[in-house]
Coordinates of C-alpha atoms and ligand atoms in Angstrom, one line a residue:
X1 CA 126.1 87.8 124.1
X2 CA 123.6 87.0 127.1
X3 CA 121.8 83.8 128.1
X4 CA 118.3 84.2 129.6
X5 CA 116.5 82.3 132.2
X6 CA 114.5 79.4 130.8
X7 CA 111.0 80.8 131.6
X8 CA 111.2 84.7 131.1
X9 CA 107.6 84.8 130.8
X10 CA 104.2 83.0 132.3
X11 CA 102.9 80.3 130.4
X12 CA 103.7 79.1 127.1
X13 CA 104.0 75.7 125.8
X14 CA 106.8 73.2 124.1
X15 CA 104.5 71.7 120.7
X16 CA 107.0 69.3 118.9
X17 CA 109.3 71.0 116.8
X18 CA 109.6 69.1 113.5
X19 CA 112.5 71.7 112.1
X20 CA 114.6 68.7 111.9
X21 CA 112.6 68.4 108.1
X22 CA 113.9 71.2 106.8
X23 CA 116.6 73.0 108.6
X24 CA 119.4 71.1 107.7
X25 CA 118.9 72.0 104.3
X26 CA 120.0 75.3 101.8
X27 CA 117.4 77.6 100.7
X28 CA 116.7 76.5 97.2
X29 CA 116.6 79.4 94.7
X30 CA 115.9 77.1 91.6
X31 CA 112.2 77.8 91.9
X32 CA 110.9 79.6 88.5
X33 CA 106.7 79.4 88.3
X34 CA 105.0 79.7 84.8
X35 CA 103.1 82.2 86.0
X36 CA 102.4 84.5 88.7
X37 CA 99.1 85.7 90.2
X38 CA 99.1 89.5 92.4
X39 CA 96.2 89.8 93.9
X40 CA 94.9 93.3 94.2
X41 CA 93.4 93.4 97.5
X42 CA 95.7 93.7 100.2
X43 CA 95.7 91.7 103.8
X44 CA 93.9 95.4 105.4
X45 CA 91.2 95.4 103.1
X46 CA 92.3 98.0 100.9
X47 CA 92.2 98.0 97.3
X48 CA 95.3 98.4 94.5
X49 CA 94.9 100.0 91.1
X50 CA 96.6 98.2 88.2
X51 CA 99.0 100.3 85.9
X52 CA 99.1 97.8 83.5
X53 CA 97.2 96.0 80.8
X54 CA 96.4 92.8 79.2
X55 CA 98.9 92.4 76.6
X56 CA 101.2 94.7 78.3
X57 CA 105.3 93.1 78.8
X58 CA 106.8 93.6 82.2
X59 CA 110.2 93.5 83.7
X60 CA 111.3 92.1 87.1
X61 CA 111.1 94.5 89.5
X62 CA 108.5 96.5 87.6
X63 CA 105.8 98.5 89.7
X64 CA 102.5 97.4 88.2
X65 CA 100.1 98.3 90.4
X66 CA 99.8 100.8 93.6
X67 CA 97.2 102.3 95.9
X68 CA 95.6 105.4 97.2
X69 CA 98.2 105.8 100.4
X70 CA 100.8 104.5 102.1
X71 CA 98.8 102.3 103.6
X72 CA 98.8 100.0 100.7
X73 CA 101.8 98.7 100.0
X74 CA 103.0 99.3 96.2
X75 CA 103.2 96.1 93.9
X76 CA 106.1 95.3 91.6
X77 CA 105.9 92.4 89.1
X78 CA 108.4 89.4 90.6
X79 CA 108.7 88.1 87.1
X80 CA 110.0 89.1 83.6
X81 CA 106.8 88.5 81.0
X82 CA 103.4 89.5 80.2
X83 CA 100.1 90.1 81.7
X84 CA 97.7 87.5 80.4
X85 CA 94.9 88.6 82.6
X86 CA 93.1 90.3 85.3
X87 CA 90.3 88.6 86.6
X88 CA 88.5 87.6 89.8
X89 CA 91.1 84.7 91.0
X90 CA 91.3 83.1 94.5
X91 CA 92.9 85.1 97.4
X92 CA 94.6 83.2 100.2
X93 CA 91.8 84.1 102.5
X94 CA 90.9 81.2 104.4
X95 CA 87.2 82.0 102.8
X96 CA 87.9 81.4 99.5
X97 CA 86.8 84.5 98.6
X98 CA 88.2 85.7 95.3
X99 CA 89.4 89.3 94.4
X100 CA 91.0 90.8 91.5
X101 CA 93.9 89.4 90.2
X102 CA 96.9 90.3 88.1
X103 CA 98.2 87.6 86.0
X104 CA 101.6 87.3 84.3
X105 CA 102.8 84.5 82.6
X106 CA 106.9 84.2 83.6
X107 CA 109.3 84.1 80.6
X108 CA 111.9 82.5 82.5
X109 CA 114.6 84.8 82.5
X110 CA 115.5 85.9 85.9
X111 CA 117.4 89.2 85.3
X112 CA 116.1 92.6 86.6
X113 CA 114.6 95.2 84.9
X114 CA 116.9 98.1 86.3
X115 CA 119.6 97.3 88.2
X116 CA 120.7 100.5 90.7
X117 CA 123.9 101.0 91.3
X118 CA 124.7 100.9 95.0
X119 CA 123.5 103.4 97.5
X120 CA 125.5 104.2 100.6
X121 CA 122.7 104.5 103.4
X122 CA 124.9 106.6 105.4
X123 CA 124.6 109.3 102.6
X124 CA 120.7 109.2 102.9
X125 CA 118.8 110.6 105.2
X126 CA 116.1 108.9 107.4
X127 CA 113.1 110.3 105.5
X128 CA 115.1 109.1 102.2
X129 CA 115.1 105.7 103.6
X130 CA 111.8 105.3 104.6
X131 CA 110.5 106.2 100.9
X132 CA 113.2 103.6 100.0
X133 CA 111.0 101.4 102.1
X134 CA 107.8 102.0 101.3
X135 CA 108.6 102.6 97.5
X136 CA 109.5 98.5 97.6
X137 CA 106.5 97.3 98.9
X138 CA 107.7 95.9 101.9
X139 CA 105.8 94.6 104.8
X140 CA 106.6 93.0 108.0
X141 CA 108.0 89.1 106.6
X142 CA 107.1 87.7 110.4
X143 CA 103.5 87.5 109.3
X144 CA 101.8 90.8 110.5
X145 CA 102.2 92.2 107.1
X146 CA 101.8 95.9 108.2
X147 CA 103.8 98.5 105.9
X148 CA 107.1 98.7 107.1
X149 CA 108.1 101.9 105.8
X150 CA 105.2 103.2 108.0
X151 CA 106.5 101.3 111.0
X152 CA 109.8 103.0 110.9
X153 CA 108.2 106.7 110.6
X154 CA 106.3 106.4 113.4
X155 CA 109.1 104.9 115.1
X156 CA 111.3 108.0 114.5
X157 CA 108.3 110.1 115.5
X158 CA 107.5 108.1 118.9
X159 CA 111.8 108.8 119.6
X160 CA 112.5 104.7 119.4
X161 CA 115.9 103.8 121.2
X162 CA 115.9 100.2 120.6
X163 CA 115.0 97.9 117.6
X164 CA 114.7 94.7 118.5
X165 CA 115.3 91.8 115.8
X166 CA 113.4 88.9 116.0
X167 CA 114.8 86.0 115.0
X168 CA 112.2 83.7 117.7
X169 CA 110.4 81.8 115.0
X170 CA 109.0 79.3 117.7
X171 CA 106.3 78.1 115.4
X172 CA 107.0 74.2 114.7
X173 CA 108.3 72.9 111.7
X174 CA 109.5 76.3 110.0
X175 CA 112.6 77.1 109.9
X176 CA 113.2 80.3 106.8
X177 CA 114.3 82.5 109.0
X178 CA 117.2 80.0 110.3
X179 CA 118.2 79.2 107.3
X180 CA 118.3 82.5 106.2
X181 CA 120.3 83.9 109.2
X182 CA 122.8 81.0 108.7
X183 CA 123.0 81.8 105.3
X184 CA 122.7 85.6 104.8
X185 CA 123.3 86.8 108.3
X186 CA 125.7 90.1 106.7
X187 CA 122.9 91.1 104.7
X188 CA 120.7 90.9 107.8
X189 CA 122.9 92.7 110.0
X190 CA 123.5 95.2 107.2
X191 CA 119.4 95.9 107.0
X192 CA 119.7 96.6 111.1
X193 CA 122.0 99.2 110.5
X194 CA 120.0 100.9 108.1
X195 CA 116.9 100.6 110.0
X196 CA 118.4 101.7 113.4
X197 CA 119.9 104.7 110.8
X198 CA 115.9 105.3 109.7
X199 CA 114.7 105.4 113.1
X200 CA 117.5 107.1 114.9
X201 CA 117.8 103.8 117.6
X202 CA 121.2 103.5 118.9
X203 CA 121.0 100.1 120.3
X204 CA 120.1 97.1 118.6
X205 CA 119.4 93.8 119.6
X206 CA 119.2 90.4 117.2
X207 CA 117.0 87.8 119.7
X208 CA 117.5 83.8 118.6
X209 CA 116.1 81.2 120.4
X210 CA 118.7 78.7 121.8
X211 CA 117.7 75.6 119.3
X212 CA 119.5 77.2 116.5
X213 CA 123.0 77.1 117.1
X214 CA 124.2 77.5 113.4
X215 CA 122.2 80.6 113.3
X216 CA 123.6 81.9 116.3
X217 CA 127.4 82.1 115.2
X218 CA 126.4 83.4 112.1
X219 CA 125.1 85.9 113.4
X220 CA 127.5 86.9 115.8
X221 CA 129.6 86.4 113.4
X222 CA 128.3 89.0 111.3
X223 CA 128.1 91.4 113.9
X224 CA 130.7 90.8 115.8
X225 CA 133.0 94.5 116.7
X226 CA 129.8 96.2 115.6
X227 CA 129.0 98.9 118.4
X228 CA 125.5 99.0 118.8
X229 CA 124.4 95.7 117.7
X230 CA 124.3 92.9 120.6
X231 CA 123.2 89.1 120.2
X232 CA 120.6 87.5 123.1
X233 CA 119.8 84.0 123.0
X234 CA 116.0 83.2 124.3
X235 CA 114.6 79.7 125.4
X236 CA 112.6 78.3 122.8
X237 CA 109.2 78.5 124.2
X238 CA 106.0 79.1 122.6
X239 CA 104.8 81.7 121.7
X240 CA 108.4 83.7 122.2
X241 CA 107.9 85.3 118.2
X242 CA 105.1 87.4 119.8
X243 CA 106.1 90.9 119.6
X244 CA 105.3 91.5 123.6
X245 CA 106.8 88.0 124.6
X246 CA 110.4 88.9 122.9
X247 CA 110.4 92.5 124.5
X248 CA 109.8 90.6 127.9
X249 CA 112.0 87.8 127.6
X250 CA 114.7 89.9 126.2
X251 CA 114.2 93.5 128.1
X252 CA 112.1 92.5 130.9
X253 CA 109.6 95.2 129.8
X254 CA 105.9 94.4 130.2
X255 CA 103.8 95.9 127.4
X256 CA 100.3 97.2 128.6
X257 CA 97.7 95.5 127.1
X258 CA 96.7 97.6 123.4
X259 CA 100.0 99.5 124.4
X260 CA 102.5 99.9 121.8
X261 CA 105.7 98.5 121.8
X262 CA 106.9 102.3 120.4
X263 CA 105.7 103.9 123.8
X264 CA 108.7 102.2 125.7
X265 CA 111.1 103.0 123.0
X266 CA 111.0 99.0 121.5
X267 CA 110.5 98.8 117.8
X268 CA 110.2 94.9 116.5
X269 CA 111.4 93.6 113.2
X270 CA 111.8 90.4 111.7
X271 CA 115.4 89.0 110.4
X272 CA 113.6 88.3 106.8
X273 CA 112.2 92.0 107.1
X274 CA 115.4 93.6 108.1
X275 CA 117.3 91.7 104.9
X276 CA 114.8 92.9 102.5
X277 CA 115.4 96.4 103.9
X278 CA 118.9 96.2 103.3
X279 CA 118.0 95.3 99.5
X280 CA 115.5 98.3 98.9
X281 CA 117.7 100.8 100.4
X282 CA 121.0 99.8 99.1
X283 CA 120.1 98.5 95.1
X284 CA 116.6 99.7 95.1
X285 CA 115.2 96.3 95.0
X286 CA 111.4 95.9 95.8
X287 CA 110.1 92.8 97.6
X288 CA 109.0 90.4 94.6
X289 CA 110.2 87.3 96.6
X290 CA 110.7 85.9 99.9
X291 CA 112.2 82.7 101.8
X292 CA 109.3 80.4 102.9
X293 CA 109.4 76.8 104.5
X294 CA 107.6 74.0 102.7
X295 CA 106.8 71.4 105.1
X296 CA 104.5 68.3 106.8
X297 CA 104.5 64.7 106.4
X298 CA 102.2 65.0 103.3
X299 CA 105.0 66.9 101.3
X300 CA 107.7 64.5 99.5
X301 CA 110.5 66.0 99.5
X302 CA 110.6 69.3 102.4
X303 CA 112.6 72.3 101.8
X304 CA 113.2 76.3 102.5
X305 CA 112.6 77.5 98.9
X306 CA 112.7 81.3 97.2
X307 CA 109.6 81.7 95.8
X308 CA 108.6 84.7 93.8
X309 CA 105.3 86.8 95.1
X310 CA 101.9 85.2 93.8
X311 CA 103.0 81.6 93.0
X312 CA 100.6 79.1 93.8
X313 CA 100.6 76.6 96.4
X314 CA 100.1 74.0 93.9
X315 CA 103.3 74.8 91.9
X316 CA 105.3 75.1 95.0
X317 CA 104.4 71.9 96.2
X318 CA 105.2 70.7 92.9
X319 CA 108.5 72.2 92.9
X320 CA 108.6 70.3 96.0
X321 CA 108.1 66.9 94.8
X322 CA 104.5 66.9 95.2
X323 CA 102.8 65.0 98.1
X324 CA 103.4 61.6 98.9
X325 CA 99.9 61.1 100.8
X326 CA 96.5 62.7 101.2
X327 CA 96.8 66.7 102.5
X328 CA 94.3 66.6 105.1
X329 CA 95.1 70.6 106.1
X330 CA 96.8 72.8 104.0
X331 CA 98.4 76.1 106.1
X332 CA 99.8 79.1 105.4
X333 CA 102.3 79.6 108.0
X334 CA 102.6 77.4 111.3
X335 CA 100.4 75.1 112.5
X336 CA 99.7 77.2 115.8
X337 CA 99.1 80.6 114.0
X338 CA 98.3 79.9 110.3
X339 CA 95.6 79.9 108.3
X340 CA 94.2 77.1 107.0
X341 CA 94.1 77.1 102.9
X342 CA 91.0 76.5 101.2
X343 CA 92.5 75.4 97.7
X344 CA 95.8 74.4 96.8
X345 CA 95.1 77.3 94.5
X346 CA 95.7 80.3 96.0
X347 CA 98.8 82.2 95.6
X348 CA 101.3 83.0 98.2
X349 CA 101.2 86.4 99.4
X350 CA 104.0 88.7 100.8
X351 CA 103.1 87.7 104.7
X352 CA 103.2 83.6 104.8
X353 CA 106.4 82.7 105.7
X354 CA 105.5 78.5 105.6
X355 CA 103.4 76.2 103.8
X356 CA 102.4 73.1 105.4
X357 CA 100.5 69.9 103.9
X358 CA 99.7 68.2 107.3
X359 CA 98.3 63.9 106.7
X360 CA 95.5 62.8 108.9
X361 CA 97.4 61.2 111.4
X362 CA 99.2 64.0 111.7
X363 CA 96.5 66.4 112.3
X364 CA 95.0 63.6 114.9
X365 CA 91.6 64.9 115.5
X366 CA 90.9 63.6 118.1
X367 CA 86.8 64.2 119.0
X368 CA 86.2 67.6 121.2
X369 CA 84.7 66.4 124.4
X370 CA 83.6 68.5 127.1
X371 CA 85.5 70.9 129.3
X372 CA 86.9 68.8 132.8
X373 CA 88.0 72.3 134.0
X374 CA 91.8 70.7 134.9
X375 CA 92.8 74.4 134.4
X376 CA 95.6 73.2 131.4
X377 CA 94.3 76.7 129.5
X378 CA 95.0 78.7 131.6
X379 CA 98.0 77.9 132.9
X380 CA 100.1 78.4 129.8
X381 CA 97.8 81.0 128.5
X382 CA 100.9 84.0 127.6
X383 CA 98.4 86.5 128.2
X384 CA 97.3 85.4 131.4
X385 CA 93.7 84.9 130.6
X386 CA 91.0 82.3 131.1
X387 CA 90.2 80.1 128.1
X388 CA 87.7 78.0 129.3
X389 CA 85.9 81.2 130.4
X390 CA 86.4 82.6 127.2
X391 CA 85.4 80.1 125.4
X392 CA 82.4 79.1 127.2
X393 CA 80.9 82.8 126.4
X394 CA 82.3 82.9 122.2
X395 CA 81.0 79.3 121.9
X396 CA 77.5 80.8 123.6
X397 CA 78.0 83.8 121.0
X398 CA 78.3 86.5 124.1
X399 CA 80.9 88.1 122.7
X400 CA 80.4 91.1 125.6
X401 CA 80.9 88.1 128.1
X402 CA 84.0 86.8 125.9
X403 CA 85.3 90.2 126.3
X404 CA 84.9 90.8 129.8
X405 CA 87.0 87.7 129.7
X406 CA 89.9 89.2 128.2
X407 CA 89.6 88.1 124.1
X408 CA 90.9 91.7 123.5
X409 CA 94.0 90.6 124.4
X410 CA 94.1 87.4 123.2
X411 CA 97.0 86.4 120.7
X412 CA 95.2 83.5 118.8
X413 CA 98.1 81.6 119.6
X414 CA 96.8 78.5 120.1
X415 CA 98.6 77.4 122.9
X416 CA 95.6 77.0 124.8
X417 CA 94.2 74.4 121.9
X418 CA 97.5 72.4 122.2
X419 CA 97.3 71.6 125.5
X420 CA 93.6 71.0 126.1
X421 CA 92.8 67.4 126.9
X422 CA 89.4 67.4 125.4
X423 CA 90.7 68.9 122.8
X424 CA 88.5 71.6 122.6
X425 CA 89.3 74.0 119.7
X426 CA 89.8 76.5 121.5
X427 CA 91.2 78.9 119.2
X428 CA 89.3 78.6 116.8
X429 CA 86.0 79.9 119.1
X430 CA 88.1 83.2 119.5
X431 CA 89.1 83.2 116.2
X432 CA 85.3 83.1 115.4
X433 CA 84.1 85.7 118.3
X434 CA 87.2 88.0 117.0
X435 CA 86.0 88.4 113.3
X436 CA 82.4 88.5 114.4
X437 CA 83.1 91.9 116.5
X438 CA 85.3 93.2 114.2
X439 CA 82.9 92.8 111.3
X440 CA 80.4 94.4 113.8
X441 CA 82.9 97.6 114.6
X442 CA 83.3 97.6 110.5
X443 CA 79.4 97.7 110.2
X444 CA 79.4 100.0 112.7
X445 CA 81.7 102.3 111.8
X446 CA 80.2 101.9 107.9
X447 CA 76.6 103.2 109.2
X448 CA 78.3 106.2 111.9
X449 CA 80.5 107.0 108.0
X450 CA 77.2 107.4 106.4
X451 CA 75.1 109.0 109.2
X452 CA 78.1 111.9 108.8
X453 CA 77.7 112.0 105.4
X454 CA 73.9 111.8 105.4
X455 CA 74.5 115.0 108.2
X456 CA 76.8 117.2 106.2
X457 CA 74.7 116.7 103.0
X458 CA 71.7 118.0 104.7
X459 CA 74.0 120.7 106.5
X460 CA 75.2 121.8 103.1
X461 CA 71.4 122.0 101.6
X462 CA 70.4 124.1 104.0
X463 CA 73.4 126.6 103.5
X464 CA 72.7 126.7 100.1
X465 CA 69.3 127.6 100.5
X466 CA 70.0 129.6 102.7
X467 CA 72.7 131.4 100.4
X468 CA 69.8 131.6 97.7
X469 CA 67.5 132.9 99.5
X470 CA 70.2 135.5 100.5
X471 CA 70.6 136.0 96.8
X472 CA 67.1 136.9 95.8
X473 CA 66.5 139.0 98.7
X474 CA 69.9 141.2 97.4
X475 CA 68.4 141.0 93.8
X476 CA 65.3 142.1 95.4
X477 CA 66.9 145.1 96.9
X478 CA 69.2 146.5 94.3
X479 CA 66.7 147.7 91.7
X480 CA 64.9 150.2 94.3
X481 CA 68.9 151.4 95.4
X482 CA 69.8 151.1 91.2
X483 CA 66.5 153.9 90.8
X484 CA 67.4 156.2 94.0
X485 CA 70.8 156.4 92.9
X486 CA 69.9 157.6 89.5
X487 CA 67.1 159.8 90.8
X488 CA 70.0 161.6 92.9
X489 CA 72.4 162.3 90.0
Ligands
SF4_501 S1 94.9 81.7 122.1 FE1 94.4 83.4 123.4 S2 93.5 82.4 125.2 FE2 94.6 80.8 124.1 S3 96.6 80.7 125.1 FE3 96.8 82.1 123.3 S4 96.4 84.2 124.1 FE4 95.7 82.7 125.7
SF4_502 S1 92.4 72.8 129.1 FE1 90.5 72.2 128.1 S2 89.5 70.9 129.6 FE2 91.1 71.9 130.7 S3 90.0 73.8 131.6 FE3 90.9 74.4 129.6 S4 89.2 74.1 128.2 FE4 88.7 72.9 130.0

């Protein structure tokens, strides 16, 4: 076990912690919704198809509903019951849209549909545990949501030595993934080693900031005689959960901006990511449920709860013992990174990893006044950029100029946001500038997709008029060669 330096990286910034709320606290597992709702478009855009019906009764654990590649994760129902519908319903998207929407109503019983006997991952071979992977429907539990099966192919293929496990969570008041490595740190450690099995690594390294004690003997604990399998303890410092901030802090390796953590031989995992592994490969268990913090001085009674895949904020809250004052914001995830909800509505998807109900007074929005270039921004900017610069050009919508500025590489971290003294939202202008010039590359990528098409339709008309043309001049031809031929015999 190593102790870092306190700063292993430039800027960053201390927000209040708040984990006091919930981390002294088990996960509850008592949590059984009425019903469910799995939304059929996924976090990339891409679409599901159901394989079952109204009417139709499903078993925990069930797949009901998969897509064209492996791309798009496969979805399993986390309930036993019946599908009552499958409608338009609200998607978690901050803009309300809605998409369509498997519903099942729960009948309360919480056994699974098949149970596997154990597998020995030792026995299977890489490939065999990446279907394993992908076949449950995981994706990254630390928020990214990319396929994880996917991430540990191309790990394999890019020769990966090291998988690094993240167990940062710097974002304030959640605290799932300390509770869960204090409370299921074997199952953790036993998801590393079939991971670091999948992707051929042979070292492997858990990362926990230092304001989690308990979770730091448990897990060394757990891994304690394990070759291969080391424990580092990080500052806490925000943003240290960023994938490029942990490899720092805990290899001293810079990764290149849009440079892969896989081209210097670093995969990154979650701890929640690396348990649900562990349950795929060794019962066969898809991911129908995950560990998520319910928290903020709007919710009564604050907890780390199990909730099942497509509950709804509103029952969880519930389950929570509702709000004791007015939920001003409503996030999924942490305050610094999260998304703001647009209904209490919306059902939890297989990425938010904390839902917050935040009071006025604790939001404390304060009135944005204007930039007194004191140079706060960019000093703990993580990325080393120039905020005010940046936002100066989004909030001008010169998203060239924003760029030339560096929002490529920006995290959305919010860190800049928090320690603005006219508290200048920041974020939120890059957040803004961001999706713009992505749903410009989308548009143009859209019209390039059906210039090609437009191209190779009037490529293939001409061939075939060409070929007919070709035709009747044969047909043309073969009579006068049909009447020589006889002429000659
Ligand atoms: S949100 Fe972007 S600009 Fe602001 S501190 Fe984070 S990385 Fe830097
Ligand atoms: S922290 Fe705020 S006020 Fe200070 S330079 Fe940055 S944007 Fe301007």
């Amino acid at each position: 076990m190593f102790n870092l330096k306190p700063k292993p990286f430039s800027g960053g910034v201390h927000p209040k912690g708040y984990k006091e709320l919930t981390q002294q606290q088990d996960i509850s597992k008592d949590f059984v919704p009425d019903r469910v709702y799995l939304g059929m478009q996924q976090r990339n855009g891409s679409m599901l198809n159901s394989l079952v019906a109204v009417g139709d009764t499903v078993v925990k654990g069930q797949l009901i509903a998969r897509g064209s590649n492996d791309m798009t994760v496969p979805l399993h129902s986390p309930v036993n019951g019946t599908v009552v519908d499958i409608k338009p319903y609200l998607s978690s998207h901050p803009s309300g849209i809605k998409s369509q929407t498997l519903v099942i109503a729960n009948n309360g019983t919480k056994n699974w549909g098949i149970d596997y006997p154990p597998s020995d991952y030792q026995k299977l071979s890489h490939e065999q545990i990446v279907e394993r992977v992908l076949e449950a429907g995981i994706v990254g539990l630390g928020g990214a949501g990319f396929p994880t099966g996917i991430k540990l192919r191309l790990a394999r293929k890019s020769k990966v030595h090291t998988l690094l496990i993240n167990g940062g969570e710097c974002e304030p008041y959640l605290t799932c993934d300390d509770r869960l490595m204090r409370e299921q740190a074997a199952e953790i450690i036993a998801g590393i080693k079939v991971m670091a099995k999948a992707i051929g690594a042979t070292n492997s390294i858990i990362a926990i900031e230092d304001n989690k004690p308990e979770a730091i003997n448990a897990i060394k604990q757990a891994s304690d005689g394990i070759s291969g399998i080391s424990l580092k303890i990080v500052p806490s410092l925000y943003p240290m959960g960023s994938e490029r901030h942990l490899i720092k802090a805990v290899t001293g390796i810079a990764i290149g901006p849009g440079q892969l953590s896989t081209a210097q031989g670093i995969l990154v995992h979650n701890v929640a990511t690396a348990k649900a592994v562990y349950q795929a490969v060794r019962y066969q268990r898809p991911l129908i449920e995950r560990v998520i913090t319910v928290s903020g001085d709007a919710i009564e009674a604050p907890a780390n709860i199990t909730v099942p895949i497509g509950s709804l904020v509103s029952q969880v809250i519930a389950e929570c013992g509702g709000l004791k004052a007015e939920a001003k914001r409503m996030i999924a995830g942490g305050p610094m990174m999260g998304q703001v909800l647009p209904s209490p509505f919306v059902p939890i998807d297989k990425s938010v990893g904390g839902l917050l109900a935040l009071s006025e007074e604790q939001i404390n929005q304060r009135q944005s006044q204007d930039c007194v270039r004191c140079g706060n921004c960019v000093k703990v900017c993580p990325m080393g950029l120039m905020p005010f610069q940046m936002a100066t050009h989004s909030n001008n919508d010169d998203w060239q100029g924003a760029q030339e500025f560096g929002l490529d590489s920006c995290l959305l971290c919010g860190a800049c946001s928090y320690i603005c003294p006219s508290s200048i939202p920041l974020v939120q202008y890059f957040q803004h500038a961001k999706s713009n010039i992505n749903a410009q590359r989308s548009m143009m990528q859209k019209s390039n997709l059906a210039r090609q098409l437009t191209e190779a339709r009037q490529q293939r008309l001409a061939r075939e008029a060409a070929a007919k043309k070709a035709a009747k001049a044969a047909k043309r031809k073969r009579p006068a060669r049909s009447r020589s031929t006889q002429g000659e015999s």
